[in-house]
Amino acid sequence: MSETSTMRAAVLERPGSPDVLVYREVPIPAAKPGWVLIQVKAFGLNRGEVSTRSGFGLNLGGNVVPLPRILGDEAVGVVVEAPGGEFQPGQKVAVFNGEGMGRQFDGAYAEYALVPVTSVLAFETTLEWSTLAAMPQILKTAYGSLQLMNLQPGGSILIRGGTSGVGMAAAALAKRIGMTVFATSRSEAKLSDLEAYGVDYPLLDDGDIASQVRAVLPDGVDSALELIGTVTLHDTLRAVRINGVVCFSGVLAREIIIPDFNVLNFLPYGVHLTRYESGVLGPLPLDVFTEFIRAVESGELKMPLRGVYEFDNLVQAHRDMESSVGSGKNVVVL
């Protein structure tokens, strides 16, 4: 535990550009039953945090984020105190979002974080903190989304938004079970990133991905993961075969409204549409997380790291994320 009672944190006091994140000395949270106090070693950045910081995500579906707030949906670090005895001091742990972290209570943009025990998984590894920080949220979202689609070995999947962290993790998981993977990018320069990550068909997103997919598979893919938002959803649905499934799991384009929605024109016949929600499926299974870590340790899987930033450079990390510099996940180390 720190010898002082305060910690350094990046606080959102008002919405706006990345520069509105300000560093403050704030009290270290007090441990309490049902919660775990961790020392944060690193955390990943998520589009939802950028959305909240900008103001777009401050009130989604009536879920209002009170300000000031310490953002941060996920973290990796070491246990300081767990009053319920669920974890031991010094244990390495990962914190997964799903219970309001960084929205309803303070999150990971700080030296310490107090989080629900149900959001925490312990692990053992010698991997770098920066590598581990890229795992929790992209793995939980990718795994949870793929579970909803009931993927089968030998099947096919389209990943719309393939160079995002979730997109690249989903591609890796789908390849592990023997699927044919199509994945998109709006940048021609990033198609090589998808190919290097094992994607079978890297596709330049020109707005008509359905035609590109059906040029390879005339009946369409078995499943699709929509990470861009409603601006591409109709075209994604058109790329899927009858009785196939589309899972809506991201809004990289920050658009959740379908203007002038007409269900008869929008939804193709026989294609199923569902939605991923972080808290619905419960925590990520420990064996899934452990297996993923072991696969990264062995070199079988590579974490899609876009950039690694020091805590002092958090504002720049937000700027780079908004400008879509590189492919994969941005992480911050303390």
CSV table of C-alpha atoms in Angstrom, one decimal:
chain,number,residue,atom,x,y,z
A,1,MET,CA,0.0,0.0,0.0
A,2,SER,CA,1.1,3.5,-0.6
A,3,GLU,CA,2.7,5.4,2.3
A,4,THR,CA,0.4,8.3,1.6
A,5,SER,CA,-3.4,8.5,1.5
A,6,THR,CA,-3.6,10.0,-1.9
A,7,MET,CA,-3.0,8.9,-5.5
A,8,ARG,CA,-2.5,10.5,-8.9
A,9,ALA,CA,-5.4,10.2,-11.2
A,10,ALA,CA,-6.6,11.6,-14.6
A,11,VAL,CA,-10.0,13.1,-14.0
A,12,LEU,CA,-12.8,14.0,-16.4
A,13,GLU,CA,-14.4,17.2,-14.9
A,14,ARG,CA,-16.2,18.3,-18.1
A,15,PRO,CA,-16.7,16.8,-21.6
A,16,GLY,CA,-14.5,17.9,-24.5
A,17,SER,CA,-11.3,17.2,-26.3
A,18,PRO,CA,-8.5,15.0,-24.9
A,19,ASP,CA,-7.1,18.1,-23.1
A,20,VAL,CA,-10.0,18.1,-20.6
A,21,LEU,CA,-8.4,15.1,-18.9
A,22,VAL,CA,-6.6,16.7,-15.9
A,23,TYR,CA,-4.3,15.1,-13.4
A,24,ARG,CA,-5.3,15.5,-9.7
A,25,GLU,CA,-4.2,14.2,-6.4
A,26,VAL,CA,-7.3,12.3,-5.0
A,27,PRO,CA,-7.9,10.0,-2.0
A,28,ILE,CA,-7.0,6.4,-2.5
A,29,PRO,CA,-10.3,4.4,-2.3
A,30,ALA,CA,-10.9,2.5,0.9
A,31,ALA,CA,-11.3,-1.2,0.5
A,32,LYS,CA,-14.6,-2.7,1.5
A,33,PRO,CA,-16.3,-6.2,1.4
A,34,GLY,CA,-17.2,-7.4,-2.1
A,35,TRP,CA,-14.6,-5.1,-3.6
A,36,VAL,CA,-10.9,-5.4,-4.4
A,37,LEU,CA,-8.4,-2.5,-4.1
A,38,ILE,CA,-5.7,-2.9,-6.7
A,39,GLN,CA,-2.5,-1.0,-7.6
A,40,VAL,CA,-2.9,-0.3,-11.3
A,41,LYS,CA,0.1,-1.3,-13.4
A,42,ALA,CA,-1.4,-0.7,-16.9
A,43,PHE,CA,-4.8,-0.2,-18.6
A,44,GLY,CA,-6.1,-0.4,-22.1
A,45,LEU,CA,-7.9,2.4,-23.8
A,46,ASN,CA,-11.4,1.8,-25.2
A,47,ARG,CA,-13.6,3.7,-27.7
A,48,GLY,CA,-16.3,4.0,-25.0
A,49,GLU,CA,-14.0,6.1,-22.9
A,50,VAL,CA,-13.3,8.4,-25.8
A,51,SER,CA,-17.0,8.6,-26.3
A,52,THR,CA,-17.7,9.4,-22.7
A,53,ARG,CA,-14.9,12.0,-22.6
A,54,SER,CA,-16.2,13.8,-25.7
A,55,GLY,CA,-19.7,14.0,-24.2
A,56,PHE,CA,-21.3,11.6,-26.7
A,57,GLY,CA,-21.4,8.7,-24.2
A,58,LEU,CA,-22.3,10.7,-21.0
A,59,ASN,CA,-25.9,9.6,-21.3
A,60,LEU,CA,-26.5,6.4,-23.2
A,61,GLY,CA,-29.9,4.7,-22.7
A,62,GLY,CA,-30.5,6.8,-19.5
A,63,ASN,CA,-27.1,5.6,-18.1
A,64,VAL,CA,-25.8,9.0,-17.0
A,65,VAL,CA,-22.1,9.3,-16.0
A,66,PRO,CA,-21.8,11.7,-13.1
A,67,LEU,CA,-18.9,14.2,-13.2
A,68,PRO,CA,-16.2,14.5,-12.1
A,69,ARG,CA,-15.2,10.9,-12.9
A,70,ILE,CA,-12.1,8.8,-13.3
A,71,LEU,CA,-12.5,6.9,-16.5
A,72,GLY,CA,-11.1,3.5,-17.4
A,73,ASP,CA,-13.1,0.4,-18.2
A,74,GLU,CA,-10.3,-2.2,-17.5
A,75,ALA,CA,-6.9,-2.7,-15.9
A,76,VAL,CA,-4.2,-5.1,-14.9
A,77,GLY,CA,-2.3,-4.8,-11.6
A,78,VAL,CA,-1.7,-6.3,-8.2
A,79,VAL,CA,-4.0,-6.8,-5.3
A,80,VAL,CA,-3.5,-4.4,-2.4
A,81,GLU,CA,-6.5,-5.5,-0.3
A,82,ALA,CA,-9.5,-7.8,-0.6
A,83,PRO,CA,-11.5,-7.6,2.7
A,84,GLY,CA,-13.5,-10.7,1.7
A,85,GLY,CA,-10.5,-12.9,1.3
A,86,GLU,CA,-11.2,-13.6,-2.4
A,87,PHE,CA,-7.7,-12.6,-3.5
A,88,GLN,CA,-4.4,-12.3,-1.7
A,89,PRO,CA,-2.2,-9.1,-1.5
A,90,GLY,CA,0.4,-9.2,-4.3
A,91,GLN,CA,-1.6,-11.4,-6.7
A,92,LYS,CA,-1.6,-10.3,-10.3
A,93,VAL,CA,-5.1,-9.6,-11.5
A,94,ALA,CA,-7.1,-8.4,-14.5
A,95,VAL,CA,-10.2,-6.2,-14.2
A,96,PHE,CA,-13.0,-6.6,-16.7
A,97,ASN,CA,-15.7,-4.0,-17.3
A,98,GLY,CA,-19.4,-4.9,-17.1
A,99,GLU,CA,-20.5,-3.4,-13.8
A,100,GLY,CA,-20.1,0.3,-14.5
A,101,MET,CA,-16.4,0.7,-14.0
A,102,GLY,CA,-15.3,4.2,-15.2
A,103,ARG,CA,-18.9,5.3,-15.5
A,104,GLN,CA,-20.9,4.6,-12.3
A,105,PHE,CA,-17.8,4.4,-10.2
A,106,ASP,CA,-14.2,5.5,-10.7
A,107,GLY,CA,-12.1,3.5,-13.1
A,108,ALA,CA,-8.5,2.7,-14.1
A,109,TYR,CA,-7.0,6.1,-15.0
A,110,ALA,CA,-5.3,6.2,-11.6
A,111,GLU,CA,-2.6,4.6,-9.5
A,112,TYR,CA,-5.2,2.6,-7.6
A,113,ALA,CA,-8.7,1.4,-8.3
A,114,LEU,CA,-11.4,-0.1,-6.2
A,115,VAL,CA,-13.4,-2.7,-8.2
A,116,PRO,CA,-16.0,-5.4,-7.6
A,117,VAL,CA,-14.6,-8.9,-6.9
A,118,THR,CA,-16.9,-10.2,-9.7
A,119,SER,CA,-15.0,-8.2,-12.2
A,120,VAL,CA,-11.6,-9.6,-11.3
A,121,LEU,CA,-9.6,-12.6,-12.4
A,122,ALA,CA,-6.2,-13.7,-11.0
A,123,PHE,CA,-3.4,-15.0,-13.2
A,124,GLU,CA,0.2,-16.0,-13.3
A,125,THR,CA,2.5,-15.0,-16.1
A,126,THR,CA,5.8,-13.3,-17.0
A,127,LEU,CA,4.3,-11.3,-19.8
A,128,GLU,CA,4.8,-7.6,-19.8
A,129,TRP,CA,2.1,-5.4,-18.2
A,130,SER,CA,1.7,-3.6,-21.5
A,131,THR,CA,0.8,-6.8,-23.2
A,132,LEU,CA,-1.6,-7.9,-20.5
A,133,ALA,CA,-3.3,-4.5,-20.5
A,134,ALA,CA,-4.5,-5.1,-24.0
A,135,MET,CA,-6.3,-8.3,-23.1
A,136,PRO,CA,-9.3,-7.8,-20.7
A,137,GLN,CA,-11.9,-5.8,-22.6
A,138,ILE,CA,-11.1,-6.9,-26.2
A,139,LEU,CA,-11.0,-10.5,-25.2
A,140,LYS,CA,-14.2,-10.3,-23.2
A,141,THR,CA,-16.0,-8.5,-26.0
A,142,ALA,CA,-14.6,-10.7,-28.8
A,143,TYR,CA,-15.3,-13.9,-26.9
A,144,GLY,CA,-18.7,-12.9,-25.7
A,145,SER,CA,-19.8,-11.8,-29.2
A,146,LEU,CA,-18.6,-15.0,-30.8
A,147,GLN,CA,-20.4,-17.0,-28.2
A,148,LEU,CA,-23.7,-15.3,-29.1
A,149,MET,CA,-23.2,-16.3,-32.7
A,150,ASN,CA,-22.6,-20.0,-31.9
A,151,LEU,CA,-19.7,-20.3,-34.3
A,152,GLN,CA,-18.8,-23.6,-35.8
A,153,PRO,CA,-15.4,-25.0,-37.1
A,154,GLY,CA,-15.3,-24.7,-40.8
A,155,GLY,CA,-17.7,-21.8,-40.8
A,156,SER,CA,-17.2,-18.2,-42.0
A,157,ILE,CA,-17.3,-14.8,-40.3
A,158,LEU,CA,-17.1,-11.2,-41.4
A,159,ILE,CA,-15.6,-8.7,-39.0
A,160,ARG,CA,-16.6,-5.2,-39.8
A,161,GLY,CA,-14.0,-3.0,-38.1
A,162,GLY,CA,-11.2,-5.5,-38.3
A,163,THR,CA,-8.2,-3.4,-37.4
A,164,SER,CA,-9.7,-2.4,-34.0
A,165,GLY,CA,-8.5,-4.3,-31.0
A,166,VAL,CA,-11.7,-6.2,-30.6
A,167,GLY,CA,-11.7,-7.0,-34.3
A,168,MET,CA,-8.2,-8.4,-34.3
A,169,ALA,CA,-8.9,-10.5,-31.2
A,170,ALA,CA,-12.1,-11.8,-32.7
A,171,ALA,CA,-10.2,-12.8,-35.8
A,172,ALA,CA,-7.6,-14.7,-33.7
A,173,LEU,CA,-10.3,-16.5,-31.8
A,174,ALA,CA,-12.2,-17.4,-35.0
A,175,LYS,CA,-9.1,-18.7,-36.7
A,176,ARG,CA,-8.3,-20.9,-33.6
A,177,ILE,CA,-11.5,-22.9,-34.2
A,178,GLY,CA,-10.9,-23.2,-37.9
A,179,MET,CA,-13.1,-20.5,-39.4
A,180,THR,CA,-12.6,-18.6,-42.6
A,181,VAL,CA,-12.3,-14.9,-41.7
A,182,PHE,CA,-13.2,-11.8,-43.7
A,183,ALA,CA,-12.3,-8.5,-42.1
A,184,THR,CA,-12.5,-4.9,-43.2
A,185,SER,CA,-10.5,-1.7,-42.9
A,186,ARG,CA,-11.2,1.7,-44.4
A,187,SER,CA,-7.4,2.1,-44.9
A,188,GLU,CA,-5.7,0.3,-47.7
A,189,ALA,CA,-2.4,0.6,-45.7
A,190,LYS,CA,-3.9,-1.4,-42.9
A,191,LEU,CA,-5.0,-4.4,-45.0
A,192,SER,CA,-1.5,-5.9,-44.6
A,193,ASP,CA,-2.0,-5.7,-40.8
A,194,LEU,CA,-5.1,-8.0,-41.2
A,195,GLU,CA,-3.2,-10.4,-43.4
A,196,ALA,CA,-0.3,-10.6,-41.0
A,197,TYR,CA,-2.8,-11.4,-38.2
A,198,GLY,CA,-4.2,-14.4,-40.1
A,199,VAL,CA,-7.3,-12.9,-41.8
A,200,ASP,CA,-8.1,-14.9,-44.9
A,201,TYR,CA,-9.8,-12.1,-46.8
A,202,PRO,CA,-8.7,-8.5,-45.8
A,203,LEU,CA,-11.3,-6.2,-47.5
A,204,LEU,CA,-11.1,-2.5,-48.2
A,205,ASP,CA,-14.3,-1.0,-46.8
A,206,ASP,CA,-15.8,1.0,-49.7
A,207,GLY,CA,-19.3,0.8,-48.3
A,208,ASP,CA,-20.3,-2.2,-50.3
A,209,ILE,CA,-18.7,-5.1,-48.4
A,210,ALA,CA,-21.6,-7.4,-49.1
A,211,SER,CA,-20.7,-7.5,-52.8
A,212,GLN,CA,-17.0,-8.3,-52.0
A,213,VAL,CA,-18.0,-11.1,-49.6
A,214,ARG,CA,-20.5,-12.6,-52.0
A,215,ALA,CA,-17.9,-12.6,-54.8
A,216,VAL,CA,-16.2,-15.2,-52.7
A,217,LEU,CA,-19.2,-16.9,-51.0
A,218,PRO,CA,-22.3,-16.4,-53.2
A,219,ASP,CA,-24.6,-17.3,-50.3
A,220,GLY,CA,-22.9,-15.0,-47.9
A,221,VAL,CA,-21.0,-15.6,-44.6
A,222,ASP,CA,-22.4,-17.6,-41.7
A,223,SER,CA,-21.9,-14.8,-39.2
A,224,ALA,CA,-20.8,-11.2,-38.9
A,225,LEU,CA,-19.4,-9.1,-36.1
A,226,GLU,CA,-20.5,-5.4,-36.5
A,227,LEU,CA,-18.1,-3.0,-34.7
A,228,ILE,CA,-18.5,0.1,-36.7
A,229,GLY,CA,-22.1,0.9,-35.9
A,230,THR,CA,-25.4,1.6,-37.7
A,231,VAL,CA,-23.8,3.4,-40.6
A,232,THR,CA,-22.5,0.0,-41.9
A,233,LEU,CA,-25.0,-2.4,-40.3
A,234,HIS,CA,-27.4,-2.6,-43.4
A,235,ASP,CA,-24.5,-3.6,-45.6
A,236,THR,CA,-23.2,-6.1,-43.1
A,237,LEU,CA,-26.6,-7.7,-42.8
A,238,ARG,CA,-26.6,-8.1,-46.6
A,239,ALA,CA,-23.3,-10.0,-46.5
A,240,VAL,CA,-24.8,-12.8,-44.3
A,241,ARG,CA,-26.5,-15.9,-45.6
A,242,ILE,CA,-30.1,-16.9,-44.7
A,243,ASN,CA,-30.2,-18.2,-41.1
A,244,GLY,CA,-26.8,-16.5,-40.4
A,245,VAL,CA,-26.3,-14.2,-37.4
A,246,VAL,CA,-25.0,-10.6,-37.1
A,247,CYS,CA,-23.8,-9.5,-33.6
A,248,PHE,CA,-23.8,-5.7,-33.0
A,249,SER,CA,-20.9,-5.1,-30.6
A,250,GLY,CA,-19.4,-1.7,-31.3
A,251,VAL,CA,-19.9,1.8,-32.4
A,252,LEU,CA,-16.6,2.9,-33.7
A,253,ALA,CA,-18.4,5.5,-35.9
A,254,ARG,CA,-20.3,6.8,-32.8
A,255,GLU,CA,-23.6,6.3,-34.5
A,256,ILE,CA,-26.4,4.2,-32.9
A,257,ILE,CA,-29.5,5.7,-34.7
A,258,ILE,CA,-30.8,4.5,-38.0
A,259,PRO,CA,-32.4,7.5,-39.8
A,260,ASP,CA,-35.8,6.9,-41.5
A,261,PHE,CA,-35.7,3.3,-40.4
A,262,ASN,CA,-38.0,1.0,-42.4
A,263,VAL,CA,-37.8,-2.6,-41.2
A,264,LEU,CA,-38.9,-4.0,-44.5
A,265,ASN,CA,-36.1,-2.3,-46.4
A,266,PHE,CA,-33.4,-2.6,-43.7
A,267,LEU,CA,-33.6,-6.2,-42.5
A,268,PRO,CA,-32.8,-9.0,-45.1
A,269,TYR,CA,-35.1,-12.0,-45.0
A,270,GLY,CA,-33.9,-14.8,-42.7
A,271,VAL,CA,-30.8,-13.0,-41.2
A,272,HIS,CA,-30.7,-12.9,-37.4
A,273,LEU,CA,-29.5,-9.8,-35.6
A,274,THR,CA,-28.4,-9.7,-31.9
A,275,ARG,CA,-26.5,-7.4,-29.6
A,276,TYR,CA,-23.6,-7.9,-27.2
A,277,GLU,CA,-23.8,-6.3,-23.8
A,278,SER,CA,-20.7,-6.5,-21.5
A,279,GLY,CA,-22.6,-7.4,-18.3
A,280,VAL,CA,-25.2,-9.8,-19.7
A,281,LEU,CA,-23.1,-12.9,-20.2
A,282,GLY,CA,-21.3,-12.6,-16.9
A,283,PRO,CA,-17.6,-12.7,-16.2
A,284,LEU,CA,-15.2,-14.1,-18.8
A,285,PRO,CA,-14.5,-17.7,-17.8
A,286,LEU,CA,-11.2,-18.1,-16.1
A,287,ASP,CA,-10.1,-21.0,-18.3
A,288,VAL,CA,-10.7,-18.9,-21.4
A,289,PHE,CA,-8.5,-16.1,-20.0
A,290,THR,CA,-5.8,-18.5,-18.9
A,291,GLU,CA,-5.8,-20.3,-22.2
A,292,PHE,CA,-5.5,-17.0,-24.0
A,293,ILE,CA,-2.5,-15.9,-21.9
A,294,ARG,CA,-0.8,-19.2,-22.5
A,295,ALA,CA,-1.3,-18.9,-26.3
A,296,VAL,CA,0.3,-15.4,-26.2
A,297,GLU,CA,3.2,-16.7,-24.1
A,298,SER,CA,3.9,-19.5,-26.6
A,299,GLY,CA,3.7,-17.1,-29.5
A,300,GLU,CA,0.6,-18.9,-31.0
A,301,LEU,CA,-1.3,-15.6,-30.6
A,302,LYS,CA,0.1,-12.0,-30.7
A,303,MET,CA,-1.6,-9.2,-28.9
A,304,PRO,CA,-2.7,-6.5,-31.4
A,305,LEU,CA,-0.9,-3.6,-29.7
A,306,ARG,CA,-1.2,-0.3,-31.5
A,307,GLY,CA,0.7,2.0,-29.0
A,308,VAL,CA,2.2,1.9,-25.5
A,309,TYR,CA,2.0,5.2,-23.6
A,310,GLU,CA,3.3,6.4,-20.2
A,311,PHE,CA,0.6,7.7,-17.8
A,312,ASP,CA,1.8,11.3,-18.4
A,313,ASN,CA,1.0,10.9,-22.1
A,314,LEU,CA,-2.6,9.8,-21.6
A,315,VAL,CA,-3.9,12.9,-23.5
A,316,GLN,CA,-1.8,12.0,-26.5
A,317,ALA,CA,-3.0,8.4,-26.4
A,318,HIS,CA,-6.6,9.7,-26.6
A,319,ARG,CA,-5.7,11.9,-29.5
A,320,ASP,CA,-4.1,9.0,-31.4
A,321,MET,CA,-7.1,6.8,-30.7
A,322,GLU,CA,-9.5,9.4,-32.1
A,323,SER,CA,-7.3,9.8,-35.3
A,324,SER,CA,-7.2,6.0,-35.8
A,325,VAL,CA,-3.4,5.9,-35.9
A,326,GLY,CA,-2.3,2.3,-36.5
A,327,SER,CA,-4.1,-1.0,-35.9
A,328,GLY,CA,-5.0,-2.7,-32.6
A,329,LYS,CA,-5.1,-1.6,-29.0
A,330,ASN,CA,-3.6,1.4,-27.2
A,331,VAL,CA,-2.4,0.8,-23.7
A,332,VAL,CA,-1.1,3.0,-20.9
A,333,VAL,CA,1.5,1.9,-18.3
A,334,LEU,CA,2.0,3.4,-14.9
